XYZ file of C-alpha atoms in Angstrom:
569
model
C -88.497 6.209 -12.772
C -86.910 9.242 -13.390
C -88.808 12.949 -14.905
C -87.967 14.347 -18.174
C -85.812 16.729 -17.170
C -84.163 13.939 -15.724
C -84.255 12.315 -18.615
C -82.268 14.534 -20.639
C -79.654 15.816 -17.969
C -78.539 12.209 -18.240
C -78.500 12.224 -21.397
C -76.513 15.197 -21.449
C -73.752 13.836 -18.920
C -73.613 10.920 -20.806
C -72.819 13.041 -24.418
C -71.109 15.394 -22.803
C -68.211 12.684 -21.485
C -67.384 10.715 -24.577
C -64.109 11.629 -25.495
C -61.902 10.241 -28.759
C -59.097 9.183 -27.318
C -57.789 7.531 -23.848
C -59.251 8.471 -20.856
C -59.531 8.287 -16.855
C -62.649 6.161 -16.335
C -64.112 7.927 -12.618
C -67.609 6.324 -12.235
C -70.908 6.268 -13.147
C -73.356 9.589 -12.874
C -75.922 9.997 -10.276
C -79.257 12.020 -11.185
C -82.513 12.946 -9.150
C -80.636 10.460 -6.222
C -80.382 7.298 -9.014
C -77.018 6.157 -10.383
C -77.366 5.514 -14.118
C -74.707 3.106 -15.237
C -74.820 4.373 -18.702
C -73.691 7.919 -18.122
C -69.872 7.019 -17.544
C -67.627 10.196 -16.541
C -64.345 9.804 -17.610
C -61.688 12.390 -17.679
C -59.433 13.118 -21.115
C -55.799 11.295 -20.204
C -54.766 14.494 -23.238
C -55.765 16.677 -20.786
C -54.531 15.549 -16.810
C -51.865 18.494 -18.040
C -54.307 20.579 -17.660
C -53.770 20.178 -13.268
C -56.304 19.712 -11.525
C -57.994 20.160 -8.065
C -59.629 17.282 -5.643
C -61.507 18.233 -2.311
C -64.026 17.487 0.149
C -63.448 17.237 3.989
C -61.904 14.793 5.929
C -63.267 11.161 5.385
C -65.254 11.782 2.148
C -62.270 9.525 -0.410
C -60.449 12.742 -1.635
C -56.656 9.645 -0.790
C -59.248 7.151 -2.699
C -59.618 9.885 -5.623
C -55.723 10.037 -5.768
C -54.967 6.140 -5.909
C -57.811 5.563 -8.547
C -56.171 8.475 -10.708
C -52.847 6.955 -10.136
C -53.689 3.526 -10.979
C -55.023 4.102 -14.262
C -52.055 6.603 -15.476
C -49.756 4.243 -13.959
C -51.519 1.772 -16.499
C -51.402 4.150 -19.132
C -47.530 4.862 -19.032
C -47.551 7.791 -17.630
C -45.301 8.274 -14.216
C -47.029 9.661 -10.602
C -45.756 11.651 -7.820
C -47.691 11.858 -4.785
C -47.224 12.777 -1.461
C -48.356 10.278 0.886
C -49.596 12.596 4.532
C -50.420 9.105 6.465
C -49.036 6.201 4.635
C -52.442 5.090 3.225
C -50.585 5.094 -0.201
C -48.127 1.830 0.285
C -51.335 -0.628 -0.653
C -50.533 0.599 -4.446
C -47.892 -2.092 -4.300
C -50.214 -4.701 -3.434
C -53.371 -6.421 -5.081
C -56.135 -6.066 -3.900
C -58.829 -8.308 -2.566
C -62.222 -9.259 -4.019
C -65.127 -9.504 -1.060
C -68.908 -8.984 -1.685
C -69.584 -5.499 -0.785
C -66.874 -4.206 -3.376
C -68.237 -6.455 -6.018
C -71.776 -4.652 -5.333
C -70.246 -1.205 -6.072
C -67.921 -2.162 -8.260
C -70.913 -3.149 -10.536
C -73.597 -0.970 -9.892
C -70.750 1.772 -11.503
C -70.137 -0.739 -14.154
C -66.449 -1.158 -13.570
C -65.329 -5.109 -14.312
C -62.454 -4.639 -11.314
C -59.657 -7.544 -11.140
C -56.830 -7.157 -7.951
C -53.559 -5.038 -9.136
C -50.675 -4.170 -8.214
C -48.951 -1.504 -9.318
C -45.048 -0.125 -9.739
C -44.181 2.182 -6.450
C -40.741 3.548 -5.764
C -41.270 4.682 -2.205
C -39.062 7.744 -0.746
C -38.250 9.456 2.260
C -36.790 12.938 3.036
C -33.235 12.715 4.700
C -33.518 9.811 7.021
C -37.415 10.494 8.381
C -38.946 7.613 6.972
C -38.886 4.033 5.561
C -38.172 5.327 1.875
C -35.120 5.630 -0.351
C -33.768 8.897 0.998
C -33.925 11.966 -1.098
C -31.814 15.149 -0.596
C -31.040 18.223 -2.024
C -28.027 20.549 -2.460
C -28.549 23.998 0.022
C -27.460 25.058 -3.748
C -30.109 24.223 -5.469
C -32.887 24.626 -3.258
C -31.752 28.194 -3.296
C -32.587 31.515 -0.994
C -36.240 31.575 -1.364
C -36.997 28.021 -0.581
C -35.013 28.072 1.325
C -36.391 30.899 3.389
C -39.670 29.287 3.374
C -38.545 26.906 5.315
C -37.138 28.845 8.061
C -39.750 31.190 7.865
C -37.843 34.161 7.527
C -39.305 38.292 6.831
C -38.752 39.799 3.575
C -35.687 41.821 4.711
C -34.044 38.345 5.913
C -34.992 36.540 2.317
C -33.345 39.525 0.708
C -30.332 39.205 3.316
C -30.018 35.304 2.160
C -30.234 35.917 -1.613
C -27.160 38.418 -1.402
C -25.231 35.101 0.644
C -25.797 32.699 -2.163
C -24.847 35.406 -4.471
C -21.943 36.205 -2.023
C -20.747 31.977 -1.578
C -21.899 31.537 -5.791
C -19.688 34.204 -7.203
C -17.038 33.104 -4.674
C -16.641 29.464 -5.240
C -17.898 28.249 -2.260
C -20.448 25.678 -2.576
C -23.456 25.066 -0.907
C -24.647 21.137 0.010
C -25.518 21.199 3.058
C -26.821 23.506 6.854
C -23.399 23.267 7.423
C -21.537 24.902 4.252
C -24.383 27.524 4.723
C -23.763 28.423 8.279
C -19.577 28.387 7.605
C -20.446 31.157 5.308
C -22.654 33.261 7.144
C -20.883 32.765 9.813
C -17.603 34.210 8.087
C -19.640 37.502 7.303
C -19.949 37.986 10.600
C -16.419 37.412 11.810
C -14.043 40.020 12.089
C -12.128 38.133 9.435
C -14.625 38.937 7.148
C -16.111 41.797 7.479
C -14.948 43.405 4.727
C -16.697 41.093 2.352
C -19.463 41.987 4.187
C -19.418 45.612 3.297
C -19.068 44.714 -0.092
C -22.155 42.804 -0.111
C -23.720 46.637 0.851
C -27.471 45.335 1.386
C -26.676 42.964 4.249
C -26.775 43.280 7.721
C -24.301 41.634 10.420
C -28.078 41.651 12.418
C -29.546 39.729 10.075
C -27.413 37.630 8.998
C -26.913 36.328 12.848
C -30.780 35.785 12.798
C -30.026 33.710 10.037
C -27.449 31.848 11.712
C -29.685 30.894 14.023
C -32.613 29.753 12.146
C -30.150 27.583 10.863
C -29.064 26.263 14.112
C -32.263 25.526 14.715
C -33.232 23.550 11.598
C -30.095 21.491 12.646
C -31.783 21.124 15.868
C -35.403 19.257 13.756
C -32.806 16.802 12.565
C -33.448 19.009 9.135
C -29.593 17.882 8.321
C -30.120 14.450 7.154
C -32.361 16.797 3.862
C -30.072 18.602 2.858
C -26.516 17.196 1.491
C -25.935 14.768 -1.274
C -25.846 12.578 -3.576
C -29.486 15.027 -4.759
C -32.265 13.296 -5.712
C -32.165 13.420 -9.683
C -35.897 14.383 -10.806
C -34.807 12.604 -14.272
C -35.903 9.675 -11.599
C -39.063 10.738 -11.488
C -39.850 9.989 -15.284
C -39.337 6.236 -14.883
C -41.513 3.829 -16.281
C -41.063 -0.424 -14.940
C -40.152 -3.002 -17.509
C -44.057 -3.790 -18.661
C -44.180 -0.406 -20.224
C -46.673 0.796 -16.671
C -45.366 4.453 -15.579
C -43.809 4.072 -12.435
C -45.311 5.919 -9.346
C -43.418 7.408 -6.649
C -44.489 7.688 -3.299
C -42.662 10.411 -0.638
C -43.629 9.051 2.416
C -44.262 11.936 4.821
C -45.401 10.482 7.889
C -42.297 10.683 10.053
C -42.442 14.969 9.072
C -46.170 16.146 9.770
C -44.654 18.236 12.563
C -42.418 20.146 9.674
C -45.112 20.946 6.693
C -42.595 23.724 5.855
C -40.110 21.741 4.753
C -42.472 19.043 3.494
C -44.685 21.562 1.276
C -41.349 23.625 0.509
C -39.898 20.249 -0.583
C -42.148 19.817 -3.466
C -42.441 23.293 -4.750
C -38.541 22.383 -5.428
C -39.505 18.820 -7.034
C -41.376 20.844 -9.818
C -39.203 23.862 -10.330
C -36.655 21.712 -10.845
C -38.503 19.408 -13.476
C -39.626 22.930 -14.746
C -36.003 24.699 -15.115
C -34.766 21.132 -16.807
C -37.585 19.773 -18.834
C -38.024 20.921 -22.665
C -40.410 22.599 -24.528
C -43.168 19.952 -25.640
C -47.047 22.042 -25.698
C -49.759 19.867 -25.903
C -49.153 15.884 -26.045
C -51.165 12.687 -26.177
C -50.654 11.900 -22.559
C -48.534 14.017 -19.728
C -44.590 12.746 -19.162
C -45.864 13.383 -15.103
C -48.257 14.087 -13.003
C -47.929 15.536 -9.616
C -50.439 14.886 -6.821
C -50.125 16.681 -3.945
C -51.582 16.142 -0.613
C -52.803 18.563 2.185
C -52.073 21.782 -0.596
C -53.011 24.515 1.821
C -49.528 23.777 3.658
C -47.943 25.440 0.382
C -48.919 28.811 1.422
C -50.177 29.326 3.894
C -47.756 31.657 6.015
C -45.952 31.913 2.768
C -44.492 35.332 1.318
C -45.471 36.938 -1.870
C -42.431 36.022 -3.338
C -43.319 32.856 -3.311
C -46.351 32.266 -3.840
C -45.877 34.276 -7.314
C -43.004 31.327 -8.022
C -45.982 28.836 -7.875
C -48.387 30.670 -9.728
C -45.745 30.985 -12.371
C -45.090 27.515 -12.030
C -48.404 25.694 -12.091
C -49.420 28.237 -15.359
C -46.440 27.554 -17.309
C -45.071 23.905 -16.136
C -48.070 22.656 -18.589
C -46.562 23.174 -21.748
C -43.597 20.982 -20.228
C -45.995 17.577 -20.443
C -46.645 17.780 -16.553
C -49.624 18.000 -14.042
C -50.571 19.096 -10.172
C -53.359 18.118 -8.814
C -53.737 19.757 -5.237
C -55.843 17.274 -2.501
C -57.276 20.034 -0.534
C -60.552 20.232 1.964
C -61.975 23.122 0.608
C -61.029 25.501 -2.788
C -60.944 28.467 -0.228
C -57.104 26.598 0.923
C -55.589 27.904 -2.828
C -55.446 31.617 -3.927
C -57.397 32.605 -7.037
C -54.885 33.009 -9.209
C -53.879 29.187 -8.002
C -57.832 27.486 -8.351
C -58.677 29.749 -11.781
C -55.412 26.981 -13.273
C -57.458 24.088 -12.095
C -59.176 22.834 -14.841
C -60.589 19.209 -13.914
C -62.663 19.531 -10.529
C -63.630 16.615 -8.173
C -65.629 17.681 -5.597
C -66.538 15.555 -2.455
C -68.738 16.503 0.426
C -68.015 19.094 2.291
C -69.981 20.139 5.946
C -71.584 23.152 6.599
C -71.892 22.875 10.480
C -70.908 26.361 11.212
C -71.457 30.122 9.429
C -67.798 29.732 8.271
C -69.007 25.700 6.380
C -71.583 27.670 5.093
C -70.052 30.547 3.762
C -67.149 27.798 1.928
C -70.288 25.864 0.564
C -71.344 28.770 -0.650
C -68.192 29.494 -2.630
C -67.438 26.483 -3.852
C -70.880 26.028 -5.817
C -69.688 29.320 -7.260
C -67.145 28.054 -9.238
C -69.002 25.439 -11.411
C -70.973 26.248 -14.334
C -73.493 26.169 -14.058
C -75.901 22.623 -14.200
C -79.492 21.298 -12.821
C -77.951 19.773 -9.992
C -78.742 21.566 -6.194
C -74.956 21.978 -5.982
C -75.458 23.173 -2.132
C -77.747 20.514 -1.733
C -75.296 17.446 -3.315
C -72.640 19.078 -1.551
C -73.705 18.413 1.538
C -75.458 14.973 0.932
C -73.522 13.054 -0.659
C -71.956 9.853 0.492
C -68.508 9.106 0.955
C -66.538 7.815 -2.732
C -68.966 9.970 -4.199
C -68.112 13.533 -5.579
C -69.341 16.220 -8.659
C -66.834 16.484 -11.506
C -65.763 18.154 -14.274
C -63.573 18.255 -16.441
C -61.635 19.560 -19.747
C -62.601 18.003 -22.686
C -60.887 17.075 -25.756
C -61.186 20.645 -27.544
C -60.553 22.445 -24.168
C -64.399 23.668 -22.855
C -65.689 22.085 -19.915
C -68.094 18.738 -19.323
C -71.456 19.400 -18.105
C -71.323 18.909 -14.186
C -72.026 15.510 -13.220
C -72.343 13.556 -9.502
C -70.204 10.874 -9.980
C -69.967 7.369 -7.848
C -66.496 7.149 -8.290
C -64.631 3.630 -9.309
C -62.777 1.789 -6.802
C -58.964 1.047 -6.922
C -57.482 -2.147 -7.929
C -54.606 -2.015 -5.109
C -54.937 -2.079 -1.866
C -57.699 1.067 -0.344
C -55.367 1.634 2.738
C -51.211 0.436 4.223
C -49.525 -2.279 3.002
C -49.104 -5.302 4.361
C -46.059 -5.099 7.002
C -42.963 -5.891 5.397
C -43.695 -4.288 1.501
C -42.115 -1.166 2.116
C -38.875 -2.904 3.253
C -38.979 -5.098 0.417
C -40.022 -2.174 -2.167
C -36.905 -0.575 -0.987
C -34.317 -2.832 -1.038
C -35.092 -4.176 -4.630
C -34.811 -0.653 -5.689
C -32.864 0.417 -8.468
C -31.935 3.728 -6.729
C -30.705 2.090 -3.439
C -27.203 2.304 -5.074
C -27.386 5.967 -5.966
C -29.050 7.851 -2.601
C -28.325 4.843 -0.321
C -25.876 7.105 1.729
C -25.025 10.525 1.761
C -21.791 11.873 0.874
C -20.058 14.619 2.057
C -18.080 16.553 -0.452
C -15.152 19.315 -0.093
C -17.376 21.941 -0.105
C -17.619 25.790 1.795
C -17.336 24.333 4.893
C -14.091 23.008 4.669
C -12.850 26.000 2.440
C -13.150 28.026 4.931
C -12.140 25.808 7.543
C -8.755 25.849 6.241
C -8.586 29.577 6.104
C -7.304 28.685 9.581
C -5.030 26.882 8.519
C -1.315 27.758 7.248
C -1.231 29.050 4.601
C -5.358 29.446 3.860
C -6.847 31.862 1.389
C -7.803 35.249 3.126
C -9.948 36.233 0.341
C -13.255 35.882 1.596
C -13.115 32.236 0.655
C -12.263 30.892 -2.542
C -8.561 32.598 -3.787
C -10.032 34.470 -6.326
C -11.180 37.900 -5.116
C -8.091 39.799 -4.196
C -7.275 41.539 -0.343
C -8.283 45.706 -1.071
C -4.016 47.610 -1.581
C -3.307 48.714 1.575
C -3.886 52.320 2.558
C -7.980 51.420 0.751
C -10.231 54.323 1.444
C -13.580 54.628 2.809
C -14.891 56.200 -0.601
C -12.377 54.051 -2.411
C -14.618 50.708 -0.490
C -17.409 52.416 -0.971
C -16.883 52.454 -5.342
C -16.266 49.024 -4.849
C -19.557 48.307 -2.723
C -21.325 50.051 -5.509
C -19.991 47.895 -8.743
C -20.605 44.694 -7.327
C -24.076 45.842 -6.711
C -24.412 46.521 -10.405
C -22.713 43.040 -10.880
C -25.353 41.425 -8.156
C -28.456 43.598 -10.653
C -26.970 42.600 -13.364
C -26.819 38.792 -12.540
C -30.103 38.199 -10.916
C -31.803 40.497 -13.157
C -30.219 41.101 -16.011
C -31.009 44.594 -16.347
C -27.835 46.626 -16.772
C -27.576 49.305 -13.352
C -27.268 53.845 -14.073
C -23.498 54.376 -13.332
C -22.440 54.420 -9.915
C -22.574 58.166 -9.037
C -24.217 61.013 -6.597
C -27.529 60.377 -7.860
C -27.298 56.381 -7.909
C -27.674 56.274 -3.770
C -25.702 52.888 -3.339
C -23.605 53.543 -0.594
C -24.815 57.178 1.088
C -26.422 55.980 3.779
C -26.020 52.749 5.608
C -28.427 50.224 6.461
C -29.760 50.116 10.583
C -29.476 46.587 11.844
C -32.270 45.404 10.135
C -34.390 47.222 9.529
C -33.562 47.571 5.621
C -33.585 50.984 5.463
C -31.436 53.735 4.420
C -31.032 57.139 5.757
C -32.322 60.253 4.925
C -29.411 61.505 3.572
C -29.080 58.580 0.807
C -33.100 59.099 -0.421
C -32.896 62.931 -0.675
C -29.727 61.205 -3.702
C -31.555 59.129 -5.279
C -33.062 60.447 -9.007
C -35.379 59.886 -11.314
C -34.046 57.388 -13.143
C -34.618 55.343 -9.777
C -38.143 56.377 -9.908
C -39.783 52.677 -10.074
C -38.367 51.573 -6.658
C -39.744 52.591 -3.828
C -38.218 55.911 -2.044
C -37.649 53.805 1.614
C -36.074 50.362 0.809
C -32.392 49.753 1.017
C -31.777 49.557 -2.349
C -30.067 45.807 -2.416
C -32.513 44.654 -0.249
C -35.440 45.940 -3.287
C -33.170 44.305 -5.518
C -33.468 40.393 -3.736
C -37.151 41.409 -3.587
C -37.552 42.004 -6.919
C -35.293 39.059 -7.597
C -37.781 36.841 -5.985
C -40.985 38.096 -7.778
C -39.798 38.405 -11.289
C -40.786 36.542 -14.082
C -38.245 36.070 -16.659
C -34.213 34.938 -16.285
C -34.585 34.335 -12.811
C -38.004 31.942 -14.395
C -35.657 29.801 -16.397
C -32.942 29.568 -13.549
C -36.424 27.608 -11.929
C -37.589 30.611 -10.335
C -36.691 29.612 -6.824
C -33.312 28.678 -6.919
C -29.664 29.686 -7.880
C -27.670 27.265 -10.245
C -29.411 24.977 -13.367
C -28.643 22.213 -13.255
C -27.993 20.525 -17.351
C -28.851 16.767 -17.683
C -30.167 15.477 -21.169
C -33.614 14.541 -21.149
C -35.376 11.698 -23.303
């Protein structure tokens, strides 16, 4: 029999999880080791776009928790996107099987269980997997995300931005890796020397490094992911004929050895949605909920600009009606700026086998509101399928911390029977749209045509004229100054100071890949440029600023260089 303090705690939890609007049912509360079926723990549907965290040690039930939430969201008509790292979520498409053990558990938490299957679309990256192939064009993926995939440093990242800018200005469509390789190959060739000089902040050595990385990506088979037809993120927002939200499962089993690719692709999806979805503010239910498994892969080894862009996306996409749940082992896997935006918390058990484990445990406990529970003890003793929960109520305040025995999914826990995924793919309306790759005329063909009789000789598009005969060094510097100002105006939306002896453009020349100007160039700086680091190449600095600014780049999707205009219902 529970003591009086325990009874008060049960009453607080029971009252704290009563909401007026629709809810997702999580489970029943445990107090003093006793399960209280009447103390139901819920999550308001309207608060699902306030983002969340599902954390816990391996084998504690994180994937099943994700499955339970995805099922209920679908039942409420909310589309779901989830990354299926191990293939364990294919079971969503198949009804669960009743058993005596399952009946005992579901009855104990007050769950009226019935088997059910859910509408699931299975996707895969390129040709890696059994799902419908998903592709993205190089131009929409953008230089920042591509730099992340290729593990470029900041100087190389800024240089890649200049390459994208050159292609954009010269009408060179970048659809696949061959297109980008062709552009960089042209810029590093004797024929493209003049165009390379006009870019100013791009050295031939750095361009060569990027070119080698592109060849390495192709050798790894990643060329199958980049290309057309490009996946339209509007297809993530569909509902089935019966009104249930479609669950889109991205199969990642075959690409576990390419963690940067799939983690970066997930951010591309979010960035594209952010750029295209209209503002809706607070809504009764989200338009879409993302579940990002193995979330630590998003941040491991990432650049500052990449992290800042993720933080901005998470902070601002809520107003677009999109919720994001990160799934990882400990909250410490995520940057503090991200963790602070995750209002709904489902923390499964943690282990404290080592000093580092103990430190992580204490850090996790410190992120929860004060409660009567000894959370260090609870988090090390909680069983499989149990978690410590706190969410936002309908007024935006945190609910009481509740040690919860979670509900069971209505679909199969684990892999679906053999043949389920191929059958779902074959009957999908998306197969006709994305099943076969398309190779349109793009930068590769345009630049290849230059070598043919009558080919253009202007940098790739026929729109930029060759310099007049007799053009000297001074004239080329003026051209480079003008190009630098155009780049700044386009990328940052700001006005550059007029060209002149005080600007520093073209005054020092750049070393082969070190990103620094000569002492003479630095000496020519004036107070008008006091906001920049004095020892950084002007163009490299410009591109790095562009990667991190929240302004015009944010409106263009944070990571991308182009915005696709589509009607949204």
